[in-house]
Structure formats: structure tokens, C-alpha cells
Coordinates of C-alpha atoms in Angstrom, one line a residue:
X1 CA 79.9 139.5 130.2
X2 CA 83.1 141.1 131.9
X3 CA 85.4 142.3 129.4
X4 CA 89.3 142.7 129.8
X5 CA 89.1 146.5 130.3
X6 CA 86.4 146.6 132.6
X7 CA 89.0 144.3 134.9
X8 CA 92.0 146.3 134.2
X9 CA 89.7 149.4 135.3
X10 CA 88.6 147.6 138.5
X11 CA 91.9 146.4 139.6
X12 CA 93.4 150.3 139.1
X13 CA 90.3 152.1 140.6
X14 CA 90.1 149.6 143.8
X15 CA 93.6 149.5 144.2
X16 CA 93.9 145.7 144.1
X17 CA 97.2 144.5 144.3
X18 CA 97.3 140.9 143.5
X19 CA 95.1 138.3 141.6
X20 CA 94.7 134.9 142.3
X21 CA 94.3 132.3 139.5
X22 CA 92.3 129.5 140.8
X23 CA 91.9 126.0 139.1
X24 CA 91.0 122.6 140.5
X25 CA 92.5 119.5 141.0
X26 CA 90.9 115.9 140.3
X27 CA 90.3 115.5 144.0
X28 CA 88.2 118.5 144.1
X29 CA 90.9 120.7 145.8
X30 CA 91.4 124.6 144.8
X31 CA 94.9 125.4 143.5
X32 CA 95.9 128.8 143.2
X33 CA 98.7 130.7 141.2
X34 CA 99.1 134.4 142.6
X35 CA 100.3 137.1 140.1
X36 CA 100.8 140.9 141.0
X37 CA 98.1 143.0 139.7
X38 CA 100.9 144.8 137.3
X39 CA 100.8 141.3 135.7
X40 CA 97.1 140.7 135.1
X41 CA 97.0 141.9 131.4
X42 CA 99.8 139.2 130.7
X43 CA 97.7 136.9 132.3
X44 CA 94.8 137.5 130.5
X45 CA 96.4 137.9 126.9
X46 CA 98.7 134.9 127.1
X47 CA 97.7 132.7 130.3
X48 CA 99.9 131.6 133.1
X49 CA 102.3 128.3 133.4
X50 CA 101.4 125.8 135.5
X51 CA 102.7 122.6 136.4
X52 CA 100.2 120.0 135.0
X53 CA 100.6 117.4 137.7
X54 CA 99.1 119.5 140.2
X55 CA 95.9 118.4 138.8
X56 CA 96.1 114.8 139.5
X57 CA 95.6 115.0 143.2
X58 CA 97.8 112.2 144.8
X59 CA 98.1 110.0 141.8
X60 CA 100.6 112.7 140.4
X61 CA 102.6 112.0 137.2
X62 CA 105.3 113.7 135.2
X63 CA 103.3 116.3 133.0
X64 CA 104.5 119.0 130.7
X65 CA 103.3 122.6 131.5
X66 CA 100.1 123.6 131.1
X67 CA 98.1 127.4 130.8
X68 CA 95.8 128.8 133.3
X69 CA 93.3 130.7 130.9
X70 CA 91.2 132.9 133.4
X71 CA 87.6 133.2 132.8
X72 CA 87.1 136.8 133.1
X73 CA 83.3 136.5 134.2
X74 CA 84.3 135.1 137.4
X75 CA 86.6 138.1 138.3
X76 CA 85.9 139.3 141.9
X77 CA 87.8 141.1 144.7
X78 CA 87.9 138.8 147.8
X79 CA 86.2 141.0 150.5
X80 CA 88.3 139.1 153.5
X81 CA 91.6 140.3 151.9
X82 CA 93.1 143.4 153.5
X83 CA 93.7 146.5 152.1
X84 CA 97.1 146.8 151.7
X85 CA 96.9 142.9 150.1
X86 CA 93.5 143.3 148.5
X87 CA 93.4 140.3 146.2
X88 CA 91.2 139.5 143.4
X89 CA 90.5 136.2 141.8
X90 CA 89.7 134.6 138.6
X91 CA 88.7 131.2 138.2
X92 CA 90.7 129.3 135.4
X93 CA 90.3 126.6 132.5
X94 CA 93.6 124.6 132.0
X95 CA 95.0 124.5 128.5
X96 CA 97.8 122.6 126.8
X97 CA 100.8 124.7 125.7
X98 CA 99.1 124.1 122.2
X99 CA 96.1 126.1 123.2
X100 CA 93.9 122.9 123.3
X101 CA 91.4 122.8 126.8
X102 CA 93.3 120.1 129.0
X103 CA 91.4 116.6 129.4
X104 CA 92.6 116.6 132.9
X105 CA 90.8 119.8 134.0
X106 CA 87.6 118.5 135.9
X107 CA 86.2 122.5 134.8
X108 CA 86.8 121.4 131.2
X109 CA 84.8 117.9 131.9
X110 CA 81.6 120.0 133.0
X111 CA 82.1 122.0 129.9
X112 CA 82.4 119.3 127.9
X113 CA 79.2 117.7 129.3
X114 CA 77.2 120.9 128.8
X115 CA 78.5 121.6 125.3
X116 CA 77.2 117.8 124.8
X117 CA 73.6 118.8 126.2
X118 CA 73.6 122.0 124.3
X119 CA 74.0 119.7 121.1
X120 CA 70.8 117.8 122.1
X121 CA 68.9 121.6 122.6
X122 CA 69.4 121.4 126.4
X123 CA 70.7 123.7 129.2
X124 CA 71.6 121.7 132.5
X125 CA 70.6 123.9 135.5
X126 CA 71.6 123.1 139.3
X127 CA 71.0 124.4 142.7
X128 CA 72.5 122.9 146.0
X129 CA 71.8 122.7 149.6
X130 CA 75.3 122.6 151.5
X131 CA 75.6 121.5 155.1
X132 CA 78.6 121.8 157.1
X133 CA 79.8 121.8 160.7
X134 CA 81.0 124.8 162.6
X135 CA 83.3 123.9 165.6
X136 CA 85.3 125.8 168.5
X137 CA 89.0 126.1 168.0
X138 CA 91.9 126.1 170.6
X139 CA 94.7 128.0 171.0
X140 CA 96.6 126.8 167.6
X141 CA 93.4 127.3 165.8
X142 CA 92.7 123.6 165.3
X143 CA 88.9 122.2 165.9
X144 CA 88.0 120.9 169.2
X145 CA 85.6 118.3 167.9
X146 CA 83.9 117.7 171.2
X147 CA 83.0 121.4 171.1
X148 CA 80.1 122.4 169.0
X149 CA 79.8 126.3 168.2
X150 CA 76.0 126.1 169.3
X151 CA 73.4 123.7 170.5
X152 CA 70.4 124.5 168.1
X153 CA 68.3 122.2 166.8
X154 CA 66.7 122.0 163.5
X155 CA 65.6 125.6 161.9
X156 CA 65.8 126.7 165.7
X157 CA 65.4 130.5 165.9
X158 CA 68.4 131.9 168.4
X159 CA 69.8 135.1 168.6
X160 CA 73.4 133.6 169.1
X161 CA 76.7 133.7 167.9
X162 CA 75.3 131.0 165.4
X163 CA 72.7 133.3 163.7
X164 CA 75.2 136.2 163.5
X165 CA 78.0 133.8 161.8
X166 CA 75.4 132.8 159.3
X167 CA 74.4 136.1 158.4
X168 CA 78.0 137.4 158.2
X169 CA 78.3 134.5 155.4
X170 CA 75.5 135.6 153.6
X171 CA 76.7 139.3 153.4
X172 CA 80.1 137.9 152.3
X173 CA 78.5 135.7 149.7
X174 CA 76.5 138.7 148.5
X175 CA 79.4 140.8 148.2
X176 CA 81.1 138.7 145.9
X177 CA 77.9 138.1 143.9
X178 CA 76.7 134.8 145.1
X179 CA 73.0 134.7 145.7
X180 CA 72.1 132.5 148.6
X181 CA 68.4 131.6 149.0
X182 CA 68.5 130.9 152.8
X183 CA 70.2 129.6 155.8
X184 CA 69.3 128.0 158.8
X185 CA 70.4 125.6 161.7
X186 CA 70.3 121.8 160.8
X187 CA 69.4 119.1 162.9
X188 CA 73.2 118.3 164.5
X189 CA 74.5 120.4 167.1
X190 CA 76.9 123.1 165.3
X191 CA 75.3 121.7 161.8
X192 CA 73.9 124.6 159.1
X193 CA 73.0 124.8 155.7
X194 CA 72.8 127.3 153.1
X195 CA 70.9 126.7 149.9
X196 CA 72.0 128.3 146.9
X197 CA 70.6 130.3 143.8
X198 CA 69.6 128.2 140.6
X199 CA 71.7 128.6 137.9
X200 CA 73.5 127.0 135.1
X201 CA 75.6 124.2 136.2
X202 CA 79.2 125.5 135.4
X203 CA 78.0 128.8 137.1
X204 CA 76.7 127.0 140.1
X205 CA 80.2 124.9 140.1
X206 CA 82.1 128.0 140.1
X207 CA 79.9 129.9 142.8
X208 CA 80.0 126.3 144.9
X209 CA 83.7 126.4 145.0
X210 CA 84.0 129.9 145.8
X211 CA 81.3 129.8 148.6
X212 CA 83.6 126.9 150.2
X213 CA 86.6 129.4 150.4
X214 CA 84.2 132.0 151.7
X215 CA 82.6 130.2 154.1
X216 CA 85.7 128.9 155.9
X217 CA 87.2 132.5 155.9
X218 CA 84.2 133.8 157.6
X219 CA 84.5 130.8 160.3
X220 CA 87.8 131.7 161.0
X221 CA 87.1 135.6 161.7
X222 CA 85.1 134.1 164.4
X223 CA 87.6 131.8 165.8
X224 CA 85.8 128.9 164.2
X225 CA 86.4 126.0 162.1
X226 CA 84.3 124.7 159.3
X227 CA 84.6 121.6 158.1
X228 CA 82.7 119.9 154.9
X229 CA 83.6 116.5 156.0
X230 CA 80.4 114.3 155.3
X231 CA 80.3 112.8 158.8
X232 CA 82.8 114.3 161.4
X233 CA 80.8 112.7 164.5
X234 CA 79.2 109.4 164.6
X235 CA 76.5 110.4 167.1
X236 CA 75.2 113.4 164.9
X237 CA 73.7 113.1 161.3
X238 CA 75.8 113.8 158.3
X239 CA 76.4 116.5 156.2
X240 CA 74.9 116.6 152.6
X241 CA 74.8 118.5 149.5
X242 CA 71.6 117.7 147.9
X243 CA 71.5 118.9 144.3
X244 CA 68.4 120.0 142.6
X245 CA 68.5 119.7 138.6
X246 CA 66.6 120.4 135.3
X247 CA 67.2 120.8 131.8
X248 CA 65.9 123.7 129.9
X249 CA 65.5 124.7 126.4
X250 CA 68.8 125.7 125.1
X251 CA 67.0 128.7 122.9
X252 CA 64.0 129.8 125.2
X253 CA 65.2 128.7 128.8
X254 CA 61.9 126.7 129.0
X255 CA 61.7 124.1 131.9
X256 CA 61.5 121.1 129.5
X257 CA 60.8 118.8 132.8
X258 CA 57.2 119.9 133.3
X259 CA 54.2 118.0 132.3
X260 CA 51.1 119.7 134.4
X261 CA 49.1 116.6 133.2
X262 CA 51.7 113.9 134.6
X263 CA 51.0 112.4 137.9
X264 CA 54.3 113.7 139.4
X265 CA 54.5 116.4 136.9
X266 CA 57.3 115.0 135.0
X267 CA 57.4 115.5 131.2
X268 CA 58.6 112.4 129.1
X269 CA 62.2 114.0 129.0
X270 CA 62.5 114.0 132.9
X271 CA 61.3 110.7 133.4
X272 CA 64.0 109.4 130.8
X273 CA 66.7 111.3 132.6
X274 CA 65.2 110.1 136.1
X275 CA 65.6 106.8 134.8
X276 CA 69.4 107.4 133.5
X277 CA 70.3 108.7 137.0
X278 CA 69.0 105.6 138.8
X279 CA 70.7 103.3 136.3
X280 CA 74.0 104.9 137.0
X281 CA 73.9 105.6 140.3
X282 CA 76.2 103.5 141.7
X283 CA 78.8 104.3 139.6
X284 CA 78.0 108.2 140.3
X285 CA 78.3 107.7 144.1
X286 CA 82.2 107.1 143.7
X287 CA 82.4 110.7 142.4
X288 CA 79.5 112.8 144.5
X289 CA 80.2 110.8 147.6
X290 CA 84.2 110.6 147.4
X291 CA 85.6 109.9 150.7
X292 CA 85.8 106.9 153.1
X293 CA 83.8 109.1 155.4
X294 CA 81.1 109.6 153.2
X295 CA 79.9 105.9 153.7
X296 CA 79.8 107.0 157.4
X297 CA 77.1 109.2 156.0
X298 CA 75.3 107.2 153.3
X299 CA 72.8 104.4 154.7
X300 CA 73.3 105.5 158.2
X301 CA 72.8 108.9 158.9
X302 CA 69.3 110.7 159.2
X303 CA 67.3 110.6 156.0
X304 CA 70.6 109.7 154.0
X305 CA 69.5 107.7 150.9
X306 CA 70.3 103.8 151.0
X307 CA 68.5 102.5 147.9
X308 CA 68.5 103.3 144.1
X309 CA 65.2 104.4 144.3
X310 CA 63.1 107.6 143.6
X311 CA 59.8 109.4 145.4
X312 CA 57.9 112.3 145.7
X313 CA 57.2 112.3 149.7
X314 CA 59.5 109.8 150.7
X315 CA 62.7 111.8 151.6
X316 CA 64.7 108.8 152.2
X317 CA 64.9 107.8 148.5
X318 CA 68.0 108.7 146.3
X319 CA 66.2 111.1 143.9
X320 CA 62.9 112.8 145.3
X321 CA 60.8 115.3 143.0
X322 CA 60.0 118.0 145.1
X323 CA 56.3 119.7 145.5
X324 CA 55.6 122.7 143.5
X325 CA 52.6 125.3 144.7
X326 CA 50.0 126.0 141.9
X327 CA 51.7 128.2 139.4
X328 CA 55.0 127.3 140.3
X329 CA 55.3 124.2 137.8
X330 CA 58.1 126.0 136.1
X331 CA 60.4 124.9 139.3
X332 CA 59.7 121.3 138.3
X333 CA 63.0 119.6 139.3
X334 CA 64.7 116.4 140.6
X335 CA 66.6 116.6 144.0
X336 CA 69.6 113.9 144.2
X337 CA 70.4 113.4 147.8
X338 CA 73.5 111.4 147.8
X339 CA 76.2 114.2 147.1
X340 CA 78.1 115.2 150.0
X341 CA 80.0 118.8 150.1
X342 CA 83.2 117.0 150.0
X343 CA 82.8 116.3 146.3
X344 CA 84.3 118.0 143.4
X345 CA 81.2 119.9 142.0
X346 CA 82.4 119.9 138.2
X347 CA 82.9 116.4 138.1
X348 CA 79.7 115.8 140.0
X349 CA 77.6 117.8 137.8
X350 CA 79.2 116.3 134.4
X351 CA 78.4 112.6 135.5
X352 CA 74.9 113.7 136.6
X353 CA 74.4 115.0 133.5
X354 CA 76.0 112.1 131.2
X355 CA 73.8 109.7 133.3
X356 CA 70.4 111.7 132.7
X357 CA 71.4 112.1 129.0
X358 CA 72.1 108.9 128.9
X359 CA 68.5 107.6 130.2
X360 CA 67.3 110.4 127.5
X361 CA 69.3 109.0 124.5
X362 CA 68.7 105.2 125.4
X363 CA 64.7 106.1 126.2
X364 CA 65.2 104.3 129.4
X365 CA 62.2 103.0 131.1
X366 CA 61.4 104.6 134.7
X367 CA 60.9 102.1 137.4
X368 CA 57.9 102.7 139.8
X369 CA 58.4 105.3 142.4
X370 CA 59.1 103.8 146.4
X371 CA 57.0 105.7 148.6
X372 CA 56.7 103.2 151.2
X373 CA 59.3 104.1 154.2
X374 CA 62.6 102.4 154.0
X375 CA 61.8 100.6 157.5
X376 CA 58.7 99.2 155.9
X377 CA 60.5 98.0 153.0
X378 CA 63.1 96.7 154.9
X379 CA 60.7 94.8 157.2
X380 CA 58.1 93.6 154.5
X381 CA 60.2 93.1 151.5
X382 CA 58.0 94.9 149.2
X383 CA 60.1 94.8 146.5
X384 CA 63.5 94.1 145.2
X385 CA 65.4 97.6 145.0
X386 CA 68.9 97.6 144.3
X387 CA 71.3 99.6 147.2
X388 CA 73.9 102.2 147.0
X389 CA 77.3 101.2 147.3
X390 CA 78.3 100.3 151.3
X391 CA 82.0 101.6 151.0
X392 CA 84.3 103.9 148.8
X393 CA 85.9 100.1 147.6
X394 CA 82.4 99.3 146.3
X395 CA 81.8 102.7 144.7
X396 CA 85.0 102.5 143.1
X397 CA 84.3 98.8 141.6
X398 CA 80.7 100.4 140.0
X399 CA 82.5 103.2 138.8
X400 CA 85.2 101.1 137.2
X401 CA 82.4 98.8 135.3
X402 CA 80.4 101.9 134.2
X403 CA 81.7 102.8 130.8
X404 CA 79.1 105.9 130.3
X405 CA 80.3 107.4 133.8
X406 CA 83.7 107.1 132.8
X407 CA 83.9 108.6 129.4
X408 CA 82.2 111.3 131.2
X409 CA 84.8 112.1 133.2
X410 CA 87.6 111.0 130.1
X411 CA 90.4 108.8 130.2
X412 CA 92.7 111.0 131.7
X413 CA 90.6 112.1 134.8
X414 CA 89.3 108.9 135.4
X415 CA 92.1 106.5 135.5
X416 CA 93.7 108.8 138.0
X417 CA 90.8 109.5 140.0
X418 CA 90.2 105.7 140.4
X419 CA 94.1 105.0 141.3
X420 CA 94.2 108.1 143.9
X421 CA 91.1 107.0 145.7
X422 CA 92.1 103.2 145.6
X423 CA 95.0 104.1 147.4
X424 CA 93.0 106.4 149.6
X425 CA 90.7 103.0 150.4
X426 CA 93.8 100.8 150.7
X427 CA 95.5 103.4 153.3
X428 CA 92.2 103.3 155.4
X429 CA 92.0 99.6 155.5
X430 CA 95.5 99.1 156.4
X431 CA 94.9 101.5 159.5
X432 CA 94.0 100.2 162.7
X433 CA 91.2 102.2 164.6
X434 CA 90.9 103.1 168.0
X435 CA 87.4 101.1 168.3
X436 CA 89.5 97.9 167.3
X437 CA 92.3 98.5 170.4
X438 CA 89.1 99.4 172.6
X439 CA 87.3 96.0 171.5
X440 CA 90.2 93.6 170.6
X441 CA 93.9 94.4 172.5
X442 CA 92.7 93.0 175.8
X443 CA 90.0 90.1 174.7
X444 CA 92.2 88.3 172.4

């Protein structure tokens, strides 16, 4: 735990000039209020005013002032800021003027979900594999979409700029206290992956939001553009954010998903949790795959899931049970493979947790795994399996009809999220693409 005195001491000793107070809007964008270092004690004691409508994304409404309350445990000096403008940051929760947590704050939604799990004796932990693309930039620092940063393939070893950039990213993350397990080149040209340390879901979400900023900053230092867009190029695979999850005993921290005697190593609680996520998978997708572009990845990109299914060895399944070596049964976890890195991790983890908890509360029956390849499943129609939404519109409709996932978000967030995303989808549907012009303009 970081104390107020420790923060004030660090600010003085390191000659920090500014403090950025971060919070996120409903769509996952990082917002920030900057205060001079001399005002940090006031911000810690009384909070800092912010317009509440800044959290609503594109579905803005009139709101009264809110207060940013810094989480002191998130204090860190940002190593990519210069000495004369050295800046630290703290992630904030948003409160009403009366001091209550604001129901429109995505971070509060995750905190509430974790408190519900804690009442049942659980702690929710997550770890993500985050993929992204790096593109070269032009004289105006804009990405050149046809110019990949490298031509390396999956896990290729190459002592080129890409390797150096990834190492620089790991160094920067380490400087701000974020532990990355590993990094490697991905399947697509210019595509990379960083795998993050397993942690309690709130800390994991905080670190993920911070990592996106850090990774983009390192890329800019190398005259590169980093994008977490799910599928920027049609002829290359999309970028996912596979999320590993498990429940732990709130007192002992023991992984309660473990059952060494079960065929898949899953306890009864884990099987209920898995069944809950499958039952609510279509609604969850609207949150964890939140863009029109997300559905250019799902169902079409390499190994991106199509069906609401689970498996052990089938990497095309929606939820996979990764293998554990002997003696590592405590690492038992569920890997959800539909999230992508454009999602708001606070909302993503909140709906994932609520879906799983609903499965536990309802003691949902787990369907049989789908270990067959999806090609075989399509060709032979081995069984009827529900599909994930094929578009953002379909996903939003599934969300609108799922009371459990709507309650996970709360009425305030769910109403504004649905409104903002419906606007986005309607705008996309009205847009005339180059493909349409190329195929129809002279033919008809």
C-alpha cells in the first residue's frame, strides 16, 4: 500500500512537476486531468472536479460535476516524460459530489463486480495476451498502412528493429512496475504480442490501460505507430486479447478451479463458471469486441472463434482450457479468446465475472467440449452449436436482451454504451465503402 506521505516524498525527491489524474470513459478511452505537483496533496485529500459527461463517450448528456479520487496504489512516474516536465500519474475512481462512487465509472463497475465475488468467497484474477500492429509513419507522424514495421513471422528470431522495440517496451513497462511475462512476433507482418503477469482483475485492468499508453509512447520514440485496432488489414490476421481467468479463495488465495481428478482438471465451481460464460457469451461479445472492426476479426481471422464452444486442444474454441505441466495444477484457468485489445478492460472483466458467477449461482450444466476442428464441424454438422454475433449490431441486440450482463454494467453505463455503439454501427452502415464503388459504380 502506498501512503500519502510516500507520494508527497516521491514527488519532492524526484522533482516531479505534474500529476496526471487518469480515468476512463465508458468506451475505454483514457481521460486525464493534469494538476501541478504543488496541488497533489489537495487532490489526494479532497479530489479534483471533472465534468461527469466526459465519461459518456459519444452519447453525452448533461451531468453535474464529479470528483476524481486518486487510487494511491497506482502512483507512478512516467518514464517517457522529460525532466523539465516530469510527470507522475494516478488512476482515479469517479465519485459524486456527495462522496458516493459514480455509477457511470467503468472502474467502479469492475470494483462492484469484484465485491460481489468477494461476498461469495472469491477473488477474480486475470492475465492477458495483448496483440498489436506497428506501422512506419510518414513525415506527419501518420501511419503508413502499407508499410509494415517488419516482415517477421510467428515467433521468428530476428535481431532487427522490431526486436529492439519490443525489448524497449518491456524495459519501459518494468520501469513503471508492470510485469510482462514475455513478448514475441505474431503471425502478421508487423504484428506483436506481449503477455502480462496474472493478477487480481482490478490491478490487471489498471496495468493494461497503462500499458497501452506506454507501448504507444515507445513506438512513437521509434517513429512507429502502434494500433490496437482489431484488424487493420484484411489480408493479415487480426489482433486479439486472449484473457486467462480463474477464481481464488478470498482468504487462502488457493485456485478453486483445480480438480486433479477431473478429465480436464476443472473443479465443479470452474465448470459452473465456464457454463455461465458460454450462456452469456453472445452478450459479452458486445463489450469485449466493441468495434465494427472487431467483427472483421471474429469468425474470419486465423484461430479467432466463431462458435460458442469450449475445448482443451481446439484453439478455435471460444473458451480453451490450457494445458498444465505436472505440479502446475494451481495454474488451472479458462482462456476466453473473443476479446480484442480495443475493449475497455474494466467493463470486459466485469461482464466476464458476472457471467461466470451467474453460472455458479444457477449451477448451470456445462455442455460437452467441441474438440473437433471447426472445419469438420461445418462439413459434417456434428452438432448444433450457437454462433457468436456476426456483427456489432447483432452483438448489441444480444446485449440488450441479457439482463445479467446489463446488470453487470448497471443501467447508467448500459444505456449509454448501447446508445453510443448503436450510433457507431448506424454510421458505419450509412458509409459507402471503396469496395462498393469498385464493384458497383460502373456495373449498374
